[in-house]
PDB file of C-alpha atoms and ligand atoms in Angstrom:
ATOM      1  CA  UNK A   1      61.990  76.342 -17.584  1.00 91.00           C
ATOM      2  CA  UNK A   2      64.409  75.060 -20.232  1.00 97.00           C
ATOM      3  CA  UNK A   3      67.552  76.556 -18.652  1.00 98.00           C
ATOM      4  CA  UNK A   4      69.067  77.705 -15.340  1.00 98.00           C
ATOM      5  CA  UNK A   5      70.867  80.933 -16.216  1.00 98.00           C
ATOM      6  CA  UNK A   6      70.098  83.496 -13.514  1.00 98.00           C
ATOM      7  CA  UNK A   7      68.201  83.494 -10.210  1.00 98.00           C
ATOM      8  CA  UNK A   8      66.003  86.374 -11.427  1.00 98.00           C
ATOM      9  CA  UNK A   9      64.448  84.081 -14.084  1.00 98.00           C
ATOM     10  CA  UNK A  10      62.973  81.772 -11.450  1.00 98.00           C
ATOM     11  CA  UNK A  11      59.932  82.401  -9.239  1.00 98.00           C
ATOM     12  CA  UNK A  12      60.092  82.070  -5.462  1.00 98.00           C
ATOM     13  CA  UNK A  13      57.978  78.884  -5.772  1.00 98.00           C
ATOM     14  CA  UNK A  14      60.352  77.345  -8.320  1.00 98.00           C
ATOM     15  CA  UNK A  15      63.342  78.140  -6.114  1.00 98.00           C
ATOM     16  CA  UNK A  16      61.628  76.676  -3.050  1.00 98.00           C
ATOM     17  CA  UNK A  17      60.838  73.559  -5.059  1.00 98.00           C
ATOM     18  CA  UNK A  18      64.536  73.213  -6.008  1.00 98.00           C
ATOM     19  CA  UNK A  19      65.537  73.705  -2.369  1.00 98.00           C
ATOM     20  CA  UNK A  20      63.121  71.012  -1.211  1.00 98.00           C
ATOM     21  CA  UNK A  21      64.350  68.606  -3.861  1.00 98.00           C
ATOM     22  CA  UNK A  22      67.994  69.353  -2.958  1.00 98.00           C
ATOM     23  CA  UNK A  23      67.265  68.688   0.729  1.00 98.00           C
ATOM     24  CA  UNK A  24      65.537  65.412  -0.150  1.00 98.00           C
ATOM     25  CA  UNK A  25      68.394  64.269  -2.406  1.00 98.00           C
ATOM     26  CA  UNK A  26      70.922  65.219   0.286  1.00 98.00           C
ATOM     27  CA  UNK A  27      69.101  63.193   2.931  1.00 98.00           C
ATOM     28  CA  UNK A  28      68.849  60.251   0.559  1.00 98.00           C
ATOM     29  CA  UNK A  29      72.542  60.493  -0.345  1.00 98.00           C
ATOM     30  CA  UNK A  30      73.635  60.628   3.289  1.00 98.00           C
ATOM     31  CA  UNK A  31      71.421  57.655   4.082  1.00 98.00           C
ATOM     32  CA  UNK A  32      73.266  55.485   1.554  1.00 97.00           C
ATOM     33  CA  UNK A  33      72.768  56.796  -1.971  1.00 98.00           C
ATOM     34  CA  UNK A  34      70.438  58.196  -4.604  1.00 98.00           C
ATOM     35  CA  UNK A  35      68.416  56.155  -7.097  1.00 98.00           C
ATOM     36  CA  UNK A  36      69.708  56.357 -10.698  1.00 98.00           C
ATOM     37  CA  UNK A  37      67.381  59.180 -11.754  1.00 98.00           C
ATOM     38  CA  UNK A  38      69.780  60.228 -14.535  1.00 98.00           C
ATOM     39  CA  UNK A  39      70.678  56.766 -15.842  1.00 98.00           C
ATOM     40  CA  UNK A  40      72.065  57.112 -19.363  1.00 97.00           C
ATOM     41  CA  UNK A  41      72.100  60.925 -19.212  1.00 98.00           C
ATOM     42  CA  UNK A  42      75.241  62.886 -19.989  1.00 98.00           C
ATOM     43  CA  UNK A  43      76.384  66.420 -19.279  1.00 98.00           C
ATOM     44  CA  UNK A  44      79.003  68.459 -21.136  1.00 98.00           C
ATOM     45  CA  UNK A  45      80.780  70.959 -18.904  1.00 98.00           C
ATOM     46  CA  UNK A  46      82.409  73.875 -20.695  1.00 98.00           C
ATOM     47  CA  UNK A  47      84.898  75.834 -18.591  1.00 97.00           C
ATOM     48  CA  UNK A  48      86.431  79.104 -19.759  1.00 96.00           C
ATOM     49  CA  UNK A  49      87.814  79.696 -16.248  1.00 96.00           C
ATOM     50  CA  UNK A  50      89.254  77.469 -13.487  1.00 96.00           C
ATOM     51  CA  UNK A  51      87.006  75.678 -10.978  1.00 98.00           C
ATOM     52  CA  UNK A  52      87.137  73.222  -8.096  1.00 98.00           C
ATOM     53  CA  UNK A  53      83.651  73.174  -6.571  1.00 98.00           C
ATOM     54  CA  UNK A  54      81.554  73.677  -9.691  1.00 98.00           C
ATOM     55  CA  UNK A  55      83.473  71.162 -11.734  1.00 98.00           C
ATOM     56  CA  UNK A  56      83.653  68.392  -9.145  1.00 98.00           C
ATOM     57  CA  UNK A  57      80.157  68.846  -7.693  1.00 98.00           C
ATOM     58  CA  UNK A  58      78.472  68.683 -11.111  1.00 98.00           C
ATOM     59  CA  UNK A  59      80.566  65.681 -12.140  1.00 98.00           C
ATOM     60  CA  UNK A  60      79.772  63.841  -8.894  1.00 98.00           C
ATOM     61  CA  UNK A  61      76.105  64.907  -9.030  1.00 98.00           C
ATOM     62  CA  UNK A  62      75.801  63.227 -12.444  1.00 98.00           C
ATOM     63  CA  UNK A  63      77.605  60.067 -11.291  1.00 98.00           C
ATOM     64  CA  UNK A  64      75.645  59.739  -8.046  1.00 98.00           C
ATOM     65  CA  UNK A  65      72.412  59.869 -10.063  1.00 98.00           C
ATOM     66  CA  UNK A  66      73.606  57.241 -12.571  1.00 98.00           C
ATOM     67  CA  UNK A  67      74.674  59.659 -15.329  1.00 98.00           C
ATOM     68  CA  UNK A  68      78.013  60.869 -16.622  1.00 98.00           C
ATOM     69  CA  UNK A  69      79.785  64.167 -17.241  1.00 98.00           C
ATOM     70  CA  UNK A  70      82.463  65.334 -19.657  1.00 98.00           C
ATOM     71  CA  UNK A  71      84.883  68.180 -18.816  1.00 97.00           C
ATOM     72  CA  UNK A  72      85.835  70.512 -21.648  1.00 97.00           C
ATOM     73  CA  UNK A  73      88.738  72.813 -20.778  1.00 95.00           C
ATOM     74  CA  UNK A  74      89.245  76.380 -22.040  1.00 90.00           C
ATOM     75  CA  UNK A  75      91.957  75.109 -24.427  1.00 89.00           C
ATOM     76  CA  UNK A  76      89.722  72.500 -26.052  1.00 88.00           C
ATOM     77  CA  UNK A  77      86.590  74.370 -27.091  1.00 87.00           C
ATOM     78  CA  UNK A  78      87.761  77.863 -27.930  1.00 87.00           C
ATOM     79  CA  UNK A  79      84.183  79.059 -27.371  1.00 91.00           C
ATOM     80  CA  UNK A  80      83.527  81.916 -29.801  1.00 90.00           C
ATOM     81  CA  UNK A  81      87.142  81.767 -31.023  1.00 91.00           C
ATOM     82  CA  UNK A  82      87.840  78.402 -32.659  1.00 92.00           C
ATOM     83  CA  UNK A  83      84.150  78.097 -33.352  1.00 93.00           C
ATOM     84  CA  UNK A  84      81.069  80.285 -32.920  1.00 96.00           C
ATOM     85  CA  UNK A  85      78.992  79.858 -29.764  1.00 97.00           C
ATOM     86  CA  UNK A  86      75.950  79.065 -31.899  1.00 97.00           C
ATOM     87  CA  UNK A  87      77.785  76.221 -33.653  1.00 97.00           C
ATOM     88  CA  UNK A  88      79.175  74.780 -30.388  1.00 97.00           C
ATOM     89  CA  UNK A  89      75.653  74.831 -28.930  1.00 98.00           C
ATOM     90  CA  UNK A  90      74.087  73.088 -31.905  1.00 98.00           C
ATOM     91  CA  UNK A  91      76.811  70.420 -32.149  1.00 97.00           C
ATOM     92  CA  UNK A  92      76.754  69.559 -28.426  1.00 98.00           C
ATOM     93  CA  UNK A  93      72.942  69.382 -28.492  1.00 98.00           C
ATOM     94  CA  UNK A  94      73.313  66.259 -30.634  1.00 98.00           C
ATOM     95  CA  UNK A  95      75.814  64.554 -28.329  1.00 98.00           C
ATOM     96  CA  UNK A  96      74.734  65.149 -24.749  1.00 98.00           C
ATOM     97  CA  UNK A  97      71.542  65.717 -22.751  1.00 98.00           C
ATOM     98  CA  UNK A  98      72.480  68.830 -20.798  1.00 98.00           C
ATOM     99  CA  UNK A  99      75.104  71.545 -20.915  1.00 98.00           C
ATOM    100  CA  UNK A 100      76.811  73.445 -18.113  1.00 98.00           C
ATOM    101  CA  UNK A 101      79.097  76.368 -18.918  1.00 98.00           C
ATOM    102  CA  UNK A 102      81.328  78.756 -16.996  1.00 98.00           C
ATOM    103  CA  UNK A 103      81.941  81.838 -19.116  1.00 97.00           C
ATOM    104  CA  UNK A 104      83.297  85.378 -18.834  1.00 96.00           C
ATOM    105  CA  UNK A 105      80.504  87.338 -20.476  1.00 97.00           C
ATOM    106  CA  UNK A 106      76.917  86.607 -19.385  1.00 98.00           C
ATOM    107  CA  UNK A 107      75.869  87.287 -22.985  1.00 98.00           C
ATOM    108  CA  UNK A 108      77.756  84.097 -23.932  1.00 97.00           C
ATOM    109  CA  UNK A 109      75.674  81.868 -21.678  1.00 98.00           C
ATOM    110  CA  UNK A 110      72.521  83.462 -23.097  1.00 98.00           C
ATOM    111  CA  UNK A 111      73.821  82.776 -26.600  1.00 98.00           C
ATOM    112  CA  UNK A 112      74.557  79.128 -25.722  1.00 98.00           C
ATOM    113  CA  UNK A 113      71.026  78.746 -24.350  1.00 98.00           C
ATOM    114  CA  UNK A 114      69.497  80.417 -27.402  1.00 98.00           C
ATOM    115  CA  UNK A 115      71.110  77.932 -29.788  1.00 98.00           C
ATOM    116  CA  UNK A 116      70.957  74.742 -27.682  1.00 98.00           C
ATOM    117  CA  UNK A 117      68.016  72.423 -27.933  1.00 98.00           C
ATOM    118  CA  UNK A 118      69.100  70.928 -24.572  1.00 98.00           C
ATOM    119  CA  UNK A 119      68.985  72.626 -21.127  1.00 98.00           C
ATOM    120  CA  UNK A 120      71.842  75.000 -20.310  1.00 98.00           C
ATOM    121  CA  UNK A 121      73.101  75.752 -16.787  1.00 99.00           C
ATOM    122  CA  UNK A 122      75.135  78.822 -15.891  1.00 98.00           C
ATOM    123  CA  UNK A 123      78.161  77.623 -13.906  1.00 98.00           C
ATOM    124  CA  UNK A 124      79.189  81.281 -13.313  1.00 98.00           C
ATOM    125  CA  UNK A 125      79.278  84.314 -15.568  1.00 98.00           C
ATOM    126  CA  UNK A 126      80.322  87.917 -14.876  1.00 98.00           C
ATOM    127  CA  UNK A 127      76.671  88.675 -13.965  1.00 98.00           C
ATOM    128  CA  UNK A 128      75.453  85.667 -11.975  1.00 98.00           C
ATOM    129  CA  UNK A 129      76.387  82.512 -10.106  1.00 98.00           C
ATOM    130  CA  UNK A 130      72.930  80.978  -9.716  1.00 98.00           C
ATOM    131  CA  UNK A 131      74.072  77.465  -8.692  1.00 99.00           C
ATOM    132  CA  UNK A 132      76.086  79.036  -5.880  1.00 99.00           C
ATOM    133  CA  UNK A 133      73.089  81.066  -4.734  1.00 99.00           C
ATOM    134  CA  UNK A 134      70.933  77.944  -4.549  1.00 99.00           C
ATOM    135  CA  UNK A 135      73.503  76.162  -2.349  1.00 99.00           C
ATOM    136  CA  UNK A 136      73.779  79.339  -0.250  1.00 99.00           C
ATOM    137  CA  UNK A 137      70.021  79.508   0.302  1.00 99.00           C
ATOM    138  CA  UNK A 138      70.074  75.809   1.215  1.00 98.00           C
ATOM    139  CA  UNK A 139      72.794  76.467   3.795  1.00 99.00           C
ATOM    140  CA  UNK A 140      70.916  79.421   5.332  1.00 98.00           C
ATOM    141  CA  UNK A 141      67.718  77.365   5.459  1.00 98.00           C
ATOM    142  CA  UNK A 142      69.526  74.493   7.182  1.00 98.00           C
ATOM    143  CA  UNK A 143      70.832  76.874   9.829  1.00 98.00           C
ATOM    144  CA  UNK A 144      67.760  79.004  10.472  1.00 98.00           C
ATOM    145  CA  UNK A 145      64.899  76.871   9.113  1.00 98.00           C
ATOM    146  CA  UNK A 146      63.918  79.602   6.654  1.00 98.00           C
ATOM    147  CA  UNK A 147      65.173  82.635   4.756  1.00 98.00           C
ATOM    148  CA  UNK A 148      62.093  84.665   5.580  1.00 98.00           C
ATOM    149  CA  UNK A 149      63.012  87.538   7.897  1.00 98.00           C
ATOM    150  CA  UNK A 150      66.709  86.567   8.105  1.00 98.00           C
ATOM    151  CA  UNK A 151      69.204  89.391   7.537  1.00 98.00           C
ATOM    152  CA  UNK A 152      71.974  88.494   5.102  1.00 99.00           C
ATOM    153  CA  UNK A 153      74.861  90.978   4.990  1.00 99.00           C
ATOM    154  CA  UNK A 154      77.299  90.809   2.141  1.00 99.00           C
ATOM    155  CA  UNK A 155      80.590  92.611   2.687  1.00 99.00           C
ATOM    156  CA  UNK A 156      82.840  93.271  -0.317  1.00 98.00           C
ATOM    157  CA  UNK A 157      82.748  93.522  -4.080  1.00 98.00           C
ATOM    158  CA  UNK A 158      79.354  93.942  -5.783  1.00 98.00           C
ATOM    159  CA  UNK A 159      80.103  91.028  -8.101  1.00 98.00           C
ATOM    160  CA  UNK A 160      78.335  88.042  -9.723  1.00 98.00           C
ATOM    161  CA  UNK A 161      77.986  86.214  -6.386  1.00 98.00           C
ATOM    162  CA  UNK A 162      76.540  89.322  -4.716  1.00 98.00           C
ATOM    163  CA  UNK A 163      73.951  89.769  -7.485  1.00 98.00           C
ATOM    164  CA  UNK A 164      72.663  86.200  -7.357  1.00 98.00           C
ATOM    165  CA  UNK A 165      72.627  86.299  -3.541  1.00 99.00           C
ATOM    166  CA  UNK A 166      70.669  89.582  -3.608  1.00 99.00           C
ATOM    167  CA  UNK A 167      68.135  88.055  -5.968  1.00 98.00           C
ATOM    168  CA  UNK A 168      67.659  84.784  -4.097  1.00 99.00           C
ATOM    169  CA  UNK A 169      67.350  86.618  -0.759  1.00 99.00           C
ATOM    170  CA  UNK A 170      64.860  89.160  -2.064  1.00 98.00           C
ATOM    171  CA  UNK A 171      62.814  86.421  -3.754  1.00 98.00           C
ATOM    172  CA  UNK A 172      62.675  84.284  -0.610  1.00 98.00           C
ATOM    173  CA  UNK A 173      62.004  87.094   1.874  1.00 98.00           C
ATOM    174  CA  UNK A 174      65.450  87.511   3.458  1.00 98.00           C
ATOM    175  CA  UNK A 175      66.594  91.077   4.119  1.00 98.00           C
ATOM    176  CA  UNK A 176      69.707  91.849   2.112  1.00 98.00           C
ATOM    177  CA  UNK A 177      72.356  94.368   3.123  1.00 98.00           C
ATOM    178  CA  UNK A 178      75.532  95.038   1.213  1.00 98.00           C
ATOM    179  CA  UNK A 179      78.595  97.086   2.092  1.00 98.00           C
ATOM    180  CA  UNK A 180      80.927  97.790  -0.830  1.00 98.00           C
ATOM    181  CA  UNK A 181      83.478 100.516  -1.476  1.00 98.00           C
ATOM    182  CA  UNK A 182      82.640 103.299  -3.885  1.00 98.00           C
ATOM    183  CA  UNK A 183      83.336 102.181  -7.435  1.00 98.00           C
ATOM    184  CA  UNK A 184      82.661  98.532  -6.547  1.00 98.00           C
ATOM    185  CA  UNK A 185      78.962  98.714  -5.731  1.00 98.00           C
ATOM    186  CA  UNK A 186      76.245  96.509  -7.212  1.00 98.00           C
ATOM    187  CA  UNK A 187      74.989  97.074 -10.732  1.00 98.00           C
ATOM    188  CA  UNK A 188      71.994  99.484 -10.352  1.00 98.00           C
ATOM    189  CA  UNK A 189      69.833  97.397 -12.690  1.00 98.00           C
ATOM    190  CA  UNK A 190      70.423  94.309 -10.553  1.00 98.00           C
ATOM    191  CA  UNK A 191      69.489  96.347  -7.469  1.00 98.00           C
ATOM    192  CA  UNK A 192      66.320  97.597  -9.159  1.00 98.00           C
ATOM    193  CA  UNK A 193      65.340  94.019  -9.949  1.00 98.00           C
ATOM    194  CA  UNK A 194      66.106  93.020  -6.348  1.00 98.00           C
ATOM    195  CA  UNK A 195      63.885  95.822  -5.058  1.00 98.00           C
ATOM    196  CA  UNK A 196      60.999  94.512  -7.149  1.00 98.00           C
ATOM    197  CA  UNK A 197      61.454  91.011  -5.753  1.00 98.00           C
ATOM    198  CA  UNK A 198      61.770  92.407  -2.219  1.00 98.00           C
ATOM    199  CA  UNK A 199      58.537  94.300  -2.593  1.00 98.00           C
ATOM    200  CA  UNK A 200      56.760  91.067  -3.488  1.00 98.00           C
ATOM    201  CA  UNK A 201      58.298  89.038  -0.670  1.00 98.00           C
ATOM    202  CA  UNK A 202      58.159  91.805   1.938  1.00 98.00           C
ATOM    203  CA  UNK A 203      61.917  91.982   2.544  1.00 98.00           C
ATOM    204  CA  UNK A 204      64.243  94.982   2.684  1.00 98.00           C
ATOM    205  CA  UNK A 205      67.358  95.919   0.753  1.00 98.00           C
ATOM    206  CA  UNK A 206      69.982  98.206   2.202  1.00 98.00           C
ATOM    207  CA  UNK A 207      73.109  99.500   0.443  1.00 98.00           C
ATOM    208  CA  UNK A 208      75.999 101.182   2.216  1.00 98.00           C
ATOM    209  CA  UNK A 209      79.740 101.808   2.026  1.00 98.00           C
ATOM    210  CA  UNK A 210      80.108 101.014   5.738  1.00 98.00           C
ATOM    211  CA  UNK A 211      80.714  97.339   6.639  1.00 98.00           C
ATOM    212  CA  UNK A 212      79.891  98.003  10.318  1.00 98.00           C
ATOM    213  CA  UNK A 213      76.487  99.394   9.445  1.00 98.00           C
ATOM    214  CA  UNK A 214      75.845  96.423   7.162  1.00 98.00           C
ATOM    215  CA  UNK A 215      76.624  93.641   9.629  1.00 98.00           C
ATOM    216  CA  UNK A 216      75.019  95.121  12.745  1.00 98.00           C
ATOM    217  CA  UNK A 217      72.720  92.439  14.187  1.00 97.00           C
ATOM    218  CA  UNK A 218      72.819  90.328  10.993  1.00 98.00           C
ATOM    219  CA  UNK A 219      72.326  86.542  11.029  1.00 98.00           C
ATOM    220  CA  UNK A 220      74.508  85.886   7.981  1.00 99.00           C
ATOM    221  CA  UNK A 221      77.775  87.558   7.016  1.00 99.00           C
ATOM    222  CA  UNK A 222      78.850  86.722   3.487  1.00 99.00           C
ATOM    223  CA  UNK A 223      81.987  87.663   1.606  1.00 99.00           C
ATOM    224  CA  UNK A 224      83.793  86.795  -1.609  1.00 98.00           C
ATOM    225  CA  UNK A 225      87.102  87.550  -3.286  1.00 98.00           C
ATOM    226  CA  UNK A 226      88.050  91.178  -3.936  1.00 98.00           C
ATOM    227  CA  UNK A 227      89.248  90.257  -7.426  1.00 98.00           C
ATOM    228  CA  UNK A 228      87.118  87.951  -9.519  1.00 98.00           C
ATOM    229  CA  UNK A 229      88.351  85.723 -12.327  1.00 97.00           C
ATOM    230  CA  UNK A 230      88.988  87.906 -15.356  1.00 96.00           C
ATOM    231  CA  UNK A 231      89.883  90.988 -13.261  1.00 98.00           C
ATOM    232  CA  UNK A 232      93.422  89.879 -12.383  1.00 97.00           C
ATOM    233  CA  UNK A 233      95.027  93.008 -13.822  1.00 98.00           C
ATOM    234  CA  UNK A 234      93.042  95.110 -11.296  1.00 98.00           C
ATOM    235  CA  UNK A 235      94.192  93.048  -8.293  1.00 98.00           C
ATOM    236  CA  UNK A 236      96.768  95.548  -6.940  1.00 98.00           C
ATOM    237  CA  UNK A 237      94.351  98.464  -7.167  1.00 98.00           C
ATOM    238  CA  UNK A 238      91.619  96.430  -5.456  1.00 98.00           C
ATOM    239  CA  UNK A 239      93.945  95.295  -2.667  1.00 98.00           C
ATOM    240  CA  UNK A 240      94.471  98.975  -1.832  1.00 98.00           C
ATOM    241  CA  UNK A 241      90.723  99.703  -1.589  1.00 98.00           C
ATOM    242  CA  UNK A 242      89.205  96.629   0.072  1.00 98.00           C
ATOM    243  CA  UNK A 243      91.060  96.062   3.388  1.00 98.00           C
ATOM    244  CA  UNK A 244      88.399  97.924   5.466  1.00 98.00           C
ATOM    245  CA  UNK A 245      85.934  95.312   4.135  1.00 98.00           C
ATOM    246  CA  UNK A 246      87.795  92.324   5.591  1.00 98.00           C
ATOM    247  CA  UNK A 247      85.567  89.875   7.473  1.00 99.00           C
ATOM    248  CA  UNK A 248      87.543  89.438  10.698  1.00 98.00           C
ATOM    249  CA  UNK A 249      86.660  88.513  14.286  1.00 98.00           C
ATOM    250  CA  UNK A 250      85.983  92.134  15.277  1.00 98.00           C
ATOM    251  CA  UNK A 251      83.476  92.591  12.443  1.00 98.00           C
ATOM    252  CA  UNK A 252      81.774  89.258  13.165  1.00 98.00           C
ATOM    253  CA  UNK A 253      81.261  90.336  16.797  1.00 98.00           C
ATOM    254  CA  UNK A 254      79.072  93.189  15.534  1.00 98.00           C
ATOM    255  CA  UNK A 255      76.600  90.722  13.981  1.00 98.00           C
ATOM    256  CA  UNK A 256      73.953  88.736  15.886  1.00 98.00           C
ATOM    257  CA  UNK A 257      75.405  86.248  18.413  1.00 98.00           C
ATOM    258  CA  UNK A 258      73.940  83.356  16.402  1.00 98.00           C
ATOM    259  CA  UNK A 259      75.386  84.714  13.114  1.00 98.00           C
ATOM    260  CA  UNK A 260      76.999  82.385  10.608  1.00 99.00           C
ATOM    261  CA  UNK A 261      79.764  83.303   8.168  1.00 99.00           C
ATOM    262  CA  UNK A 262      79.633  82.263   4.528  1.00 99.00           C
ATOM    263  CA  UNK A 263      81.980  82.489   1.537  1.00 98.00           C
ATOM    264  CA  UNK A 264      81.486  80.861  -1.864  1.00 98.00           C
ATOM    265  CA  UNK A 265      85.242  79.986  -2.002  1.00 98.00           C
ATOM    266  CA  UNK A 266      87.989  80.043  -3.137  1.00 98.00           C
ATOM    267  CA  UNK A 267      88.976  82.207  -0.154  1.00 98.00           C
ATOM    268  CA  UNK A 268      91.959  84.519  -0.070  1.00 98.00           C
ATOM    269  CA  UNK A 269      92.762  84.104   3.584  1.00 98.00           C
ATOM    270  CA  UNK A 270      94.193  87.252   5.118  1.00 98.00           C
ATOM    271  CA  UNK A 271      92.414  89.376   2.515  1.00 98.00           C
ATOM    272  CA  UNK A 272      88.590  89.273   2.454  1.00 98.00           C
ATOM    273  CA  UNK A 273      88.463  86.795   5.370  1.00 99.00           C
ATOM    274  CA  UNK A 274      90.840  85.897   8.205  1.00 98.00           C
ATOM    275  CA  UNK A 275      91.830  82.338   9.138  1.00 98.00           C
ATOM    276  CA  UNK A 276      90.322  82.926  12.562  1.00 98.00           C
ATOM    277  CA  UNK A 277      86.870  83.529  11.062  1.00 98.00           C
ATOM    278  CA  UNK A 278      87.119  81.022   8.191  1.00 98.00           C
ATOM    279  CA  UNK A 279      88.075  78.246  10.629  1.00 98.00           C
ATOM    280  CA  UNK A 280      86.067  79.539  13.603  1.00 98.00           C
ATOM    281  CA  UNK A 281      82.858  78.198  15.162  1.00 98.00           C
ATOM    282  CA  UNK A 282      80.597  80.534  13.177  1.00 98.00           C
ATOM    283  CA  UNK A 283      82.048  79.524   9.820  1.00 99.00           C
ATOM    284  CA  UNK A 284      79.826  77.510   7.471  1.00 98.00           C
ATOM    285  CA  UNK A 285      82.268  77.610   4.577  1.00 98.00           C
ATOM    286  CA  UNK A 286      82.607  73.852   4.123  1.00 98.00           C
ATOM    287  CA  UNK A 287      78.976  72.786   4.645  1.00 98.00           C
ATOM    288  CA  UNK A 288      78.154  75.555   2.164  1.00 98.00           C
ATOM    289  CA  UNK A 289      80.645  74.170  -0.369  1.00 99.00           C
ATOM    290  CA  UNK A 290      79.307  70.638   0.193  1.00 98.00           C
ATOM    291  CA  UNK A 291      75.768  71.810  -0.466  1.00 98.00           C
ATOM    292  CA  UNK A 292      76.821  72.641  -4.016  1.00 99.00           C
ATOM    293  CA  UNK A 293      76.640  68.872  -4.705  1.00 98.00           C
ATOM    294  CA  UNK A 294      73.049  68.531  -3.536  1.00 98.00           C
ATOM    295  CA  UNK A 295      71.886  71.757  -5.187  1.00 98.00           C
ATOM    296  CA  UNK A 296      73.387  70.691  -8.530  1.00 98.00           C
ATOM    297  CA  UNK A 297      71.539  67.367  -8.335  1.00 98.00           C
ATOM    298  CA  UNK A 298      68.239  69.202  -7.882  1.00 98.00           C
ATOM    299  CA  UNK A 299      68.899  71.593 -10.776  1.00 98.00           C
ATOM    300  CA  UNK A 300      69.849  68.827 -13.218  1.00 98.00           C
ATOM    301  CA  UNK A 301      67.067  66.462 -12.145  1.00 98.00           C
ATOM    302  CA  UNK A 302      64.415  69.175 -12.578  1.00 98.00           C
ATOM    303  CA  UNK A 303      65.754  70.424 -15.927  1.00 98.00           C
ATOM    304  CA  UNK A 304      65.800  66.862 -17.276  1.00 98.00           C
ATOM    305  CA  UNK A 305      62.374  66.098 -15.836  1.00 98.00           C
ATOM    306  CA  UNK A 306      63.876  63.216 -13.872  1.00 97.00           C
ATOM    307  CA  UNK A 307      62.465  64.139 -10.450  1.00 91.00           C
TER     308      UNK A 307
HETATM  309  N1   CP B   1      82.358  78.661  -5.563  1.00 75.25           N
HETATM  310  C1   CP B   1      82.769  78.185  -6.759  1.00 75.25           C
HETATM  311  O1   CP B   1      82.067  78.299  -7.750  1.00 75.25           O
HETATM  312  O2   CP B   1      83.981  77.578  -6.748  1.00 75.25           O
HETATM  313  P1   CP B   1      84.803  77.115  -8.031  1.00 75.25           P
HETATM  314  O3   CP B   1      85.225  78.383  -8.748  1.00 75.25           O
HETATM  315  O4   CP B   1      85.964  76.342  -7.503  1.00 75.25           O
HETATM  316  O5   CP B   1      83.908  76.292  -8.903  1.00 75.25           O
HETATM  317  N1  NVA B   2      83.334  86.209  -7.757  1.00 75.25           N
HETATM  318  C1  NVA B   2      84.210  85.079  -7.980  1.00 75.25           C
HETATM  319  C2  NVA B   2      83.510  83.827  -7.603  1.00 75.25           C
HETATM  320  C3  NVA B   2      84.321  82.566  -7.745  1.00 75.25           C
HETATM  321  C4  NVA B   2      83.532  81.330  -7.435  1.00 75.25           C
HETATM  322  C5  NVA B   2      84.653  85.059  -9.425  1.00 75.25           C
HETATM  323  O1  NVA B   2      83.843  85.334 -10.305  1.00 75.25           O
HETATM  324  O2  NVA B   2      85.837  84.791  -9.667  1.00 75.25           O
END
């Protein structure tokens, strides 16, 4: 594969391979450091939206492996405005070895990949957050040893994070349940794709509007912001609809006793998740965020043929 744009593009075997590599690189890093697999390699990081985790984890992933990364802010590039996406892609292909971009429209990441002769990584688009999903799968695997047969319940907006989580779960044999309010459900095409993957892996997909039904007996409860980047003008309207979908202590008690709680972050404490849950014993929010570092290393090393 030249690029890493969406979970659906990758086979279960390729994802497992990335997870194994990420686990190996994590172990190595915690034992003292990684070898310079990416010595002399550089990454350009294009951001059309803010970021903490994606920006810092990719930058550190490159440095830990002996490479370097360059941050390009929304003001600098003017992707598709100051200059066409095709021209940006072709210029950067001559300067750096790999490109990571966070964009609004998924079409824009596809366009970057089409015109780049170097690998392109999707650092979040309106359709997918594949790097997040890989770190999420890593976190679930660390907690339960596998994804096969685990029930992952997502409570909230049927957004980019929900789509990539659905696809990674259905590819790797985890059952996926989602509870979203009417009008904020998953894209039907993404669900259709998930059903195909689930059929192959032998997992189940369940969609509901009822958060209680979704979390009953689940091993993983996952939530994300009610208002994603780019939807800010809808925030008030969403805040009126989503409160029944808050992940709070009462909802967590309805899941399996061994259940863990996940959130891609940033969290809006008191909205989609309470402090009590986010900081409670079942929370895996920070190990999950830390796994972004190790997952990014695996993605870059594989795309550059360095591991
Ligand atoms: N989860 C995540 O992608 O965080 P950032 O938006 O801070 O990168
Ligand atoms: N769904 C959120 C995820 C942020 C990491 C967004 O797109 O803003």
